[in-house]
Amino acid sequence: MGKKKKCALAVIMEDAGIEIDGQVESDTESEEDEAKEKTPKRKPRREAVRPNRLKREKQQKDKEEDESKEEDNGPRQNRASKRKKHQRKNSDGKKTEEGVSHKRERDKKAPNKEQKDSENKEKKTNKEKGKERENKEKKERKNSTPSTTSSSSDEESLSEEELAMLMEQVEQKKKLISTMRNKPWRMVKKLSMLREAQAFVEKFEGALGKGKGKKLYAYKIMMAKKWVKFKRDFANFKTQCIPWEMKIKEVESHFGSSVASYFIFLRWMYGVNLVLFGLIFGLVIIPEVLMGMPYGSMPRKTVPRAEQATAMDFSVLWDFEGYIKYSALFYGYYNNQRTIGWLKYRLPMAYFMVGISIFGYSLMVVIRSMARNANESTGEGDDENFTFSWKMFTSWDYLIGNPETADNKFASITTSFKESIVDEQESNKDENIHLRRFLRVLANVLIICCLCGSGYLIYFVVKRSQTFSKMQNIGWYERNEVEIVMSLLGMFCPPLFETIAALENYHPRIGLKWQLGRIFALFLGNLYTFLLALMDDVNEKLAEEDVLRNITHWTLLNHYNSSVGNGSTATPPPLDPADVPRGPCWETTVGIEFVRLTVSDILVTYVTILVGDFIRACFVRFVNYCWCWDLEAGFPSYAEFDISGNVLGLVFNQGMIWMGTFYAPGLVGINVLRLLTSMYFQCWAVMSSNVPHERVFKASKSNNFYMGLLLLILFLSLLPVAYTIMSLPPSFDCGPFSGKKRMYEVIQETIELDFPLFVAKIFSYVANPGLIIPAVLLMVLAIYYLNAVSEAYQRANAELKKKMQMLREEEKNKRNNKATTNSAMQDLEDLFKPSMKSESHPKHVEDKKTEPPNKTSPVGKQGKAAAEDGSPINSRRGAVLTPPLRMLVTQPPTPGIRAPYPGQPRPGAYPEGPVPWRGRGQPRYPHAAP
Amino acid sequence: MGNKQTIFTDEQLDAYQDCTFFTRKEILRMTHQKGMPFPCPKLHGRYHEMAPNVVPMDYTKDPDVKLPMQLIINMPELKENPFKERIVESFSEDGEGSLSFNDFVDMFSVLSEMAPRELKAIYAFKIYDFNTDNFICKSDLEKTLNKLTREELTAEEITLVCEKVIEEADMDGDGKLGFADFENMISKAPDFLSTFHIRI
């Protein structure tokens, strides 16, 4: 091996992260020399095998010494590289257990080899060694007998069979070397075994050919390491990219996954709203601001003269009137010009399409997320088998080194245990099933009564308000009756429902779902009244518009006529846009309503949190020092986090956003801000002023229930928007669709004007009811089919689960009957062995095997261990962990049958069999005798 | 580099590389430790740093030096770990918690990222086997649970959890977990590998 080559190898290895110490380089030359010497050195020794037995023995000793010397200062580098090669060779399909079993097999099969090998290195003289030496010598003799006369090398002298055996052993040793790190041995043992195996391989290496591809191996190793590192970094990066992950984890660790599920839902909503925001701002608002006609150029883009004086007042702006009303945030600001700017951007078309695609995108995202959650929840079937065990043994993260993180982790582990305990207690609760059923039915009846009552109340109040609105000079209460009733219902019904739900005694997770569903139903009434009021408003505005349209027309005509009448031939000076009388623009009104509602909702939520949670917590915390009773444990106490209320608030708020966005494009921006702030605000509030629930429960794995509510709200909010688009005429003087009979005509217009004729034709064919009805039919059929298929799969799944469960039981039984000794088990025992210098000796395995009395007398062993070691602790340990005792434990305890330990008096057990000194009439038990 | 003071001979480094999951580079990574005039190997540096007066800088002669548990468990890597005493005890040769350098290397090798599941499982079993009777019995489970939750669960809850664990994982029905039970359970755990791992 030339120096050049070696240096190249060193460079590669350095690249691979296998740095080579400076010493190696300095040693290289001497190593080379030695490597050169190695061959000639060996040959004479091997040639020296002579028929004379005595002489041969002497020679043998010399050889041993030589070899051991060679080992000590031999060419390590060379050997290391050789080892690399073997590792590469054997890297495929090696397993620890396999290695262990191999080793054991080998130990049994050819102890001679082992011993010989170990002897080569460690010069210890004891009796066994002497025996082994004899064995070895016999073997040597056998090896050399066929070629006593020849003076050739050992390898040639070996027969084919023996050569094969040797090669196999070398292979095994190499395997051992490459899997050494996987062995659960003490380091000392590992080191000595390694040295031994290396020596063996070194010695008999010559029999095998040398492999190539060290470079490739080094390269491969390097790439593997880089890849692992890259993957780890990427995973870290990915988790860092998830916003608020740490915040939510912290909340989860203290309040449980149910509270965290709300925050996860909030985060998801934020993501969806960001996309909606991007769509609307990118495709509607920004083009309008950049390329549309500027403010003040048209009547719809100008504040009317009557309002101009107060248009900048804060109180007006706060009501979203004045300048805000006439801005790009609302529907009315947009012009009906077909294209704007030098890009010929079709703004009305874009407005319509964005309005539609917001719903399309939301539907798609909600449904996709639901489907994925459903997949995940069915994907992990084997999960329930080891819930507690895994929590117990794998929940602590050994990487944690920071006290705060550790505190959080302790809290989260405790919480998760409590969650599982609640689940567990729920599942094996034995109870009066009939009483429970009766109570549940009763509770549902009560709640349905409540819901019906409040529904009727709402209906009644709304009816009354319609008659009130026709009357003149009505009082404050009559005007605000609907709102008052609604907020009273919203205040008192949820606690009432909760009280009734206590009757049902559901698991808190299921209880939460029921509670959510019931409050949802209640809030639907809220929505209904709101929409009803809005529709009344719109109809009123529409009627007003008809009148105004004529007035506007006449005003413009008069203006024109007057200028004509004045005799001026030039074009009349245009009427100032602020002076033009204009319609009520119901779309903007609706938009403003939604914006107002959203903003007041935000304020109410935040104020509630501040007062209800924070002030209360402060009060309880600080007034507690000087109060009659314990405030913390008693009446006011700290607030719990209201999951159902918060989730429903979020869901209904999102419904408002979906409904309102078509009329107020800026609404999504407000909502994004709201979600962002409430994430921080609520996280802070929860951590600072709330206490965990009394029964911390685990959220369902998928928050599909929340998603289901969201889907329902999405559908409900789609209806009014679709209704206005399809069947209400847009205002005549504001918004992108002014001048059209219906809003959707913008599509037809685009198709007719901008697309070639045949597209219009195709479109008209497609819109034909004769095509649509079959398409709908086809879809229904497809749904039916897919539903059937999924049901079949579910059945199969359940069947498989049952089978797996049965298999598991069977396995349990089998293991029960079978008392096999695991090889890994034995290694474990080795580990528990007290540390003795002799243990580092690789022969101790055989030592143990050749000691028959150990098998039956753990006491003897214990004594021996104690005698050998002297340390009392070690002897105790040794006694506890010796294999015989394990047998004793695993076997059924039958102390009576077991023979007494030699040298020990029989323990106070009852003697069995005939007792010689027991005569007739004597009591059986001597100590029971009088 | 050759003229620098060497802590390990090449053979030792090679042997360590074969016996652990550390690469040469990791064993030899030059880090400037505080208060040390010259760069020293990482693992050895960490070991040395705990008791600079006891641990020699020259390991070529295999000196017989052990550090007591009290020093080891104050390492930042172990300090917060509820099982730190058990970890150190499991890896110490005398079972009492004093670690020689070999044990020290062994410990971080087993707990390193590259160690296979089977090896980790064996040592995890040892760690959770508090009374070292080769079985994880109820008292071991109780201890584990108390350490994990800082004794915040009530007695009934602890009993319930321990019973559940045994019911789940005990395959041979002897009321305690042998290694086979433990391995069977842990081999299916999704995050055992990611949590049973210390980076040094």
PDB file of N, CA and C in Angstrom, chain A residues 103-143:
ATOM      1  N   LYS A 103     -23.335 -15.340  17.959  1.00  0.00           N
ATOM      2  CA  LYS A 103     -22.212 -15.422  18.860  1.00  0.00           C
ATOM      3  C   LYS A 103     -22.381 -16.620  19.784  1.00  0.00           C
ATOM      4  N   ARG A 104     -23.602 -16.760  20.257  1.00  0.00           N
ATOM      5  CA  ARG A 104     -23.834 -17.862  21.170  1.00  0.00           C
ATOM      6  C   ARG A 104     -23.585 -19.200  20.493  1.00  0.00           C
ATOM      7  N   GLU A 105     -24.102 -19.294  19.299  1.00  0.00           N
ATOM      8  CA  GLU A 105     -23.926 -20.519  18.544  1.00  0.00           C
ATOM      9  C   GLU A 105     -22.447 -20.843  18.440  1.00  0.00           C
ATOM     10  N   ARG A 106     -21.740 -19.794  18.088  1.00  0.00           N
ATOM     11  CA  ARG A 106     -20.334 -20.003  17.898  1.00  0.00           C
ATOM     12  C   ARG A 106     -19.666 -20.434  19.198  1.00  0.00           C
ATOM     13  N   ASP A 107     -20.098 -19.775  20.239  1.00  0.00           N
ATOM     14  CA  ASP A 107     -19.522 -20.133  21.527  1.00  0.00           C
ATOM     15  C   ASP A 107     -19.704 -21.605  21.806  1.00  0.00           C
ATOM     16  N   LYS A 108     -20.894 -22.084  21.475  1.00  0.00           N
ATOM     17  CA  LYS A 108     -21.146 -23.478  21.762  1.00  0.00           C
ATOM     18  C   LYS A 108     -20.369 -24.369  20.814  1.00  0.00           C
ATOM     19  N   LYS A 109     -20.395 -23.952  19.535  1.00  0.00           N
ATOM     20  CA  LYS A 109     -19.839 -24.818  18.518  1.00  0.00           C
ATOM     21  C   LYS A 109     -18.328 -24.953  18.654  1.00  0.00           C
ATOM     22  N   ALA A 110     -17.725 -23.840  18.748  1.00  0.00           N
ATOM     23  CA  ALA A 110     -16.263 -23.890  18.738  1.00  0.00           C
ATOM     24  C   ALA A 110     -15.674 -23.071  19.857  1.00  0.00           C
ATOM     25  N   PRO A 111     -15.831 -23.559  21.036  1.00  0.00           N
ATOM     26  CA  PRO A 111     -15.244 -22.842  22.158  1.00  0.00           C
ATOM     27  C   PRO A 111     -13.730 -22.810  22.062  1.00  0.00           C
ATOM     28  N   ASN A 112     -13.200 -23.847  21.432  1.00  0.00           N
ATOM     29  CA  ASN A 112     -11.753 -23.916  21.331  1.00  0.00           C
ATOM     30  C   ASN A 112     -11.188 -22.682  20.658  1.00  0.00           C
ATOM     31  N   LYS A 113     -11.794 -22.371  19.567  1.00  0.00           N
ATOM     32  CA  LYS A 113     -11.299 -21.242  18.795  1.00  0.00           C
ATOM     33  C   LYS A 113     -11.277 -19.982  19.650  1.00  0.00           C
ATOM     34  N   GLU A 114     -12.397 -19.780  20.258  1.00  0.00           N
ATOM     35  CA  GLU A 114     -12.527 -18.592  21.092  1.00  0.00           C
ATOM     36  C   GLU A 114     -11.419 -18.530  22.107  1.00  0.00           C
ATOM     37  N   GLN A 115     -11.292 -19.653  22.749  1.00  0.00           N
ATOM     38  CA  GLN A 115     -10.359 -19.660  23.851  1.00  0.00           C
ATOM     39  C   GLN A 115      -8.941 -19.476  23.355  1.00  0.00           C
ATOM     40  N   LYS A 116      -8.689 -20.114  22.294  1.00  0.00           N
ATOM     41  CA  LYS A 116      -7.362 -19.982  21.738  1.00  0.00           C
ATOM     42  C   LYS A 116      -7.067 -18.527  21.443  1.00  0.00           C
ATOM     43  N   ASP A 117      -8.075 -17.955  20.871  1.00  0.00           N
ATOM     44  CA  ASP A 117      -7.930 -16.587  20.465  1.00  0.00           C
ATOM     45  C   ASP A 117      -7.695 -15.678  21.663  1.00  0.00           C
ATOM     46  N   SER A 118      -8.524 -15.890  22.630  1.00  0.00           N
ATOM     47  CA  SER A 118      -8.379 -15.052  23.808  1.00  0.00           C
ATOM     48  C   SER A 118      -7.025 -15.292  24.454  1.00  0.00           C
ATOM     49  N   GLU A 119      -6.591 -16.497  24.342  1.00  0.00           N
ATOM     50  CA  GLU A 119      -5.316 -16.819  24.961  1.00  0.00           C
ATOM     51  C   GLU A 119      -4.187 -16.081  24.287  1.00  0.00           C
ATOM     52  N   ASN A 120      -4.336 -15.935  22.982  1.00  0.00           N
ATOM     53  CA  ASN A 120      -3.311 -15.222  22.255  1.00  0.00           C
ATOM     54  C   ASN A 120      -3.045 -13.886  22.870  1.00  0.00           C
ATOM     55  N   LYS A 121      -4.075 -13.319  23.405  1.00  0.00           N
ATOM     56  CA  LYS A 121      -3.903 -11.966  23.875  1.00  0.00           C
ATOM     57  C   LYS A 121      -3.616 -11.881  25.358  1.00  0.00           C
ATOM     58  N   GLU A 122      -4.429 -12.535  26.094  1.00  0.00           N
ATOM     59  CA  GLU A 122      -4.318 -12.352  27.524  1.00  0.00           C
ATOM     60  C   GLU A 122      -3.607 -13.537  28.146  1.00  0.00           C
ATOM     61  N   LYS A 123      -2.559 -13.213  28.754  1.00  0.00           N
ATOM     62  CA  LYS A 123      -1.709 -14.295  29.262  1.00  0.00           C
ATOM     63  C   LYS A 123      -2.072 -14.577  30.703  1.00  0.00           C
ATOM     64  N   LYS A 124      -3.147 -15.224  30.887  1.00  0.00           N
ATOM     65  CA  LYS A 124      -3.516 -15.596  32.231  1.00  0.00           C
ATOM     66  C   LYS A 124      -3.371 -17.089  32.355  1.00  0.00           C
ATOM     67  N   THR A 125      -2.892 -17.491  33.482  1.00  0.00           N
ATOM     68  CA  THR A 125      -2.691 -18.923  33.655  1.00  0.00           C
ATOM     69  C   THR A 125      -3.574 -19.403  34.783  1.00  0.00           C
ATOM     70  N   ASN A 126      -4.525 -20.160  34.391  1.00  0.00           N
ATOM     71  CA  ASN A 126      -5.292 -20.880  35.400  1.00  0.00           C
ATOM     72  C   ASN A 126      -5.567 -22.286  34.872  1.00  0.00           C
ATOM     73  N   LYS A 127      -6.302 -23.015  35.636  1.00  0.00           N
ATOM     74  CA  LYS A 127      -6.445 -24.414  35.276  1.00  0.00           C
ATOM     75  C   LYS A 127      -7.170 -24.578  33.941  1.00  0.00           C
ATOM     76  N   GLU A 128      -8.225 -23.901  33.848  1.00  0.00           N
ATOM     77  CA  GLU A 128      -9.007 -24.048  32.619  1.00  0.00           C
ATOM     78  C   GLU A 128      -8.189 -23.702  31.406  1.00  0.00           C
ATOM     79  N   LYS A 129      -7.417 -22.692  31.592  1.00  0.00           N
ATOM     80  CA  LYS A 129      -6.599 -22.264  30.465  1.00  0.00           C
ATOM     81  C   LYS A 129      -5.680 -23.365  30.002  1.00  0.00           C
ATOM     82  N   GLY A 130      -5.130 -24.001  31.009  1.00  0.00           N
ATOM     83  CA  GLY A 130      -4.230 -25.076  30.661  1.00  0.00           C
ATOM     84  C   GLY A 130      -4.930 -26.139  29.831  1.00  0.00           C
ATOM     85  N   LYS A 131      -6.131 -26.421  30.237  1.00  0.00           N
ATOM     86  CA  LYS A 131      -6.905 -27.424  29.509  1.00  0.00           C
ATOM     87  C   LYS A 131      -7.130 -26.973  28.072  1.00  0.00           C
ATOM     88  N   GLU A 132      -7.503 -25.714  28.011  1.00  0.00           N
ATOM     89  CA  GLU A 132      -7.773 -25.193  26.680  1.00  0.00           C
ATOM     90  C   GLU A 132      -6.547 -25.260  25.802  1.00  0.00           C
ATOM     91  N   ARG A 133      -5.474 -24.940  26.430  1.00  0.00           N
ATOM     92  CA  ARG A 133      -4.242 -24.961  25.638  1.00  0.00           C
ATOM     93  C   ARG A 133      -4.030 -26.337  25.051  1.00  0.00           C
ATOM     94  N   GLU A 134      -4.312 -27.320  25.879  1.00  0.00           N
ATOM     95  CA  GLU A 134      -4.169 -28.672  25.351  1.00  0.00           C
ATOM     96  C   GLU A 134      -5.066 -28.882  24.150  1.00  0.00           C
ATOM     97  N   ASN A 135      -6.274 -28.446  24.346  1.00  0.00           N
ATOM     98  CA  ASN A 135      -7.217 -28.574  23.235  1.00  0.00           C
ATOM     99  C   ASN A 135      -6.665 -27.915  21.984  1.00  0.00           C
ATOM    100  N   LYS A 136      -6.193 -26.738  22.237  1.00  0.00           N
ATOM    101  CA  LYS A 136      -5.716 -25.955  21.105  1.00  0.00           C
ATOM    102  C   LYS A 136      -4.569 -26.663  20.413  1.00  0.00           C
ATOM    103  N   GLU A 137      -3.727 -27.153  21.261  1.00  0.00           N
ATOM    104  CA  GLU A 137      -2.574 -27.817  20.668  1.00  0.00           C
ATOM    105  C   GLU A 137      -2.990 -29.015  19.853  1.00  0.00           C
ATOM    106  N   LYS A 138      -3.971 -29.709  20.397  1.00  0.00           N
ATOM    107  CA  LYS A 138      -4.487 -30.831  19.624  1.00  0.00           C
ATOM    108  C   LYS A 138      -4.948 -30.354  18.263  1.00  0.00           C
ATOM    109  N   LYS A 139      -5.644 -29.272  18.323  1.00  0.00           N
ATOM    110  CA  LYS A 139      -6.204 -28.761  17.085  1.00  0.00           C
ATOM    111  C   LYS A 139      -5.085 -28.369  16.126  1.00  0.00           C
ATOM    112  N   GLU A 140      -4.132 -27.686  16.688  1.00  0.00           N
ATOM    113  CA  GLU A 140      -3.001 -27.274  15.852  1.00  0.00           C
ATOM    114  C   GLU A 140      -2.369 -28.482  15.189  1.00  0.00           C
ATOM    115  N   ARG A 141      -2.226 -29.481  16.026  1.00  0.00           N
ATOM    116  CA  ARG A 141      -1.607 -30.689  15.507  1.00  0.00           C
ATOM    117  C   ARG A 141      -2.420 -31.237  14.349  1.00  0.00           C
ATOM    118  N   LYS A 142      -3.708 -31.240  14.575  1.00  0.00           N
ATOM    119  CA  LYS A 142      -4.595 -31.769  13.548  1.00  0.00           C
ATOM    120  C   LYS A 142      -4.443 -30.952  12.272  1.00  0.00           C
ATOM    121  N   ASN A 143      -4.417 -29.661  12.486  1.00  0.00           N
ATOM    122  CA  ASN A 143      -4.288 -28.788  11.329  1.00  0.00           C
ATOM    123  C   ASN A 143      -3.005 -29.061  10.558  1.00  0.00           C
TER     124      ASN A 143
END
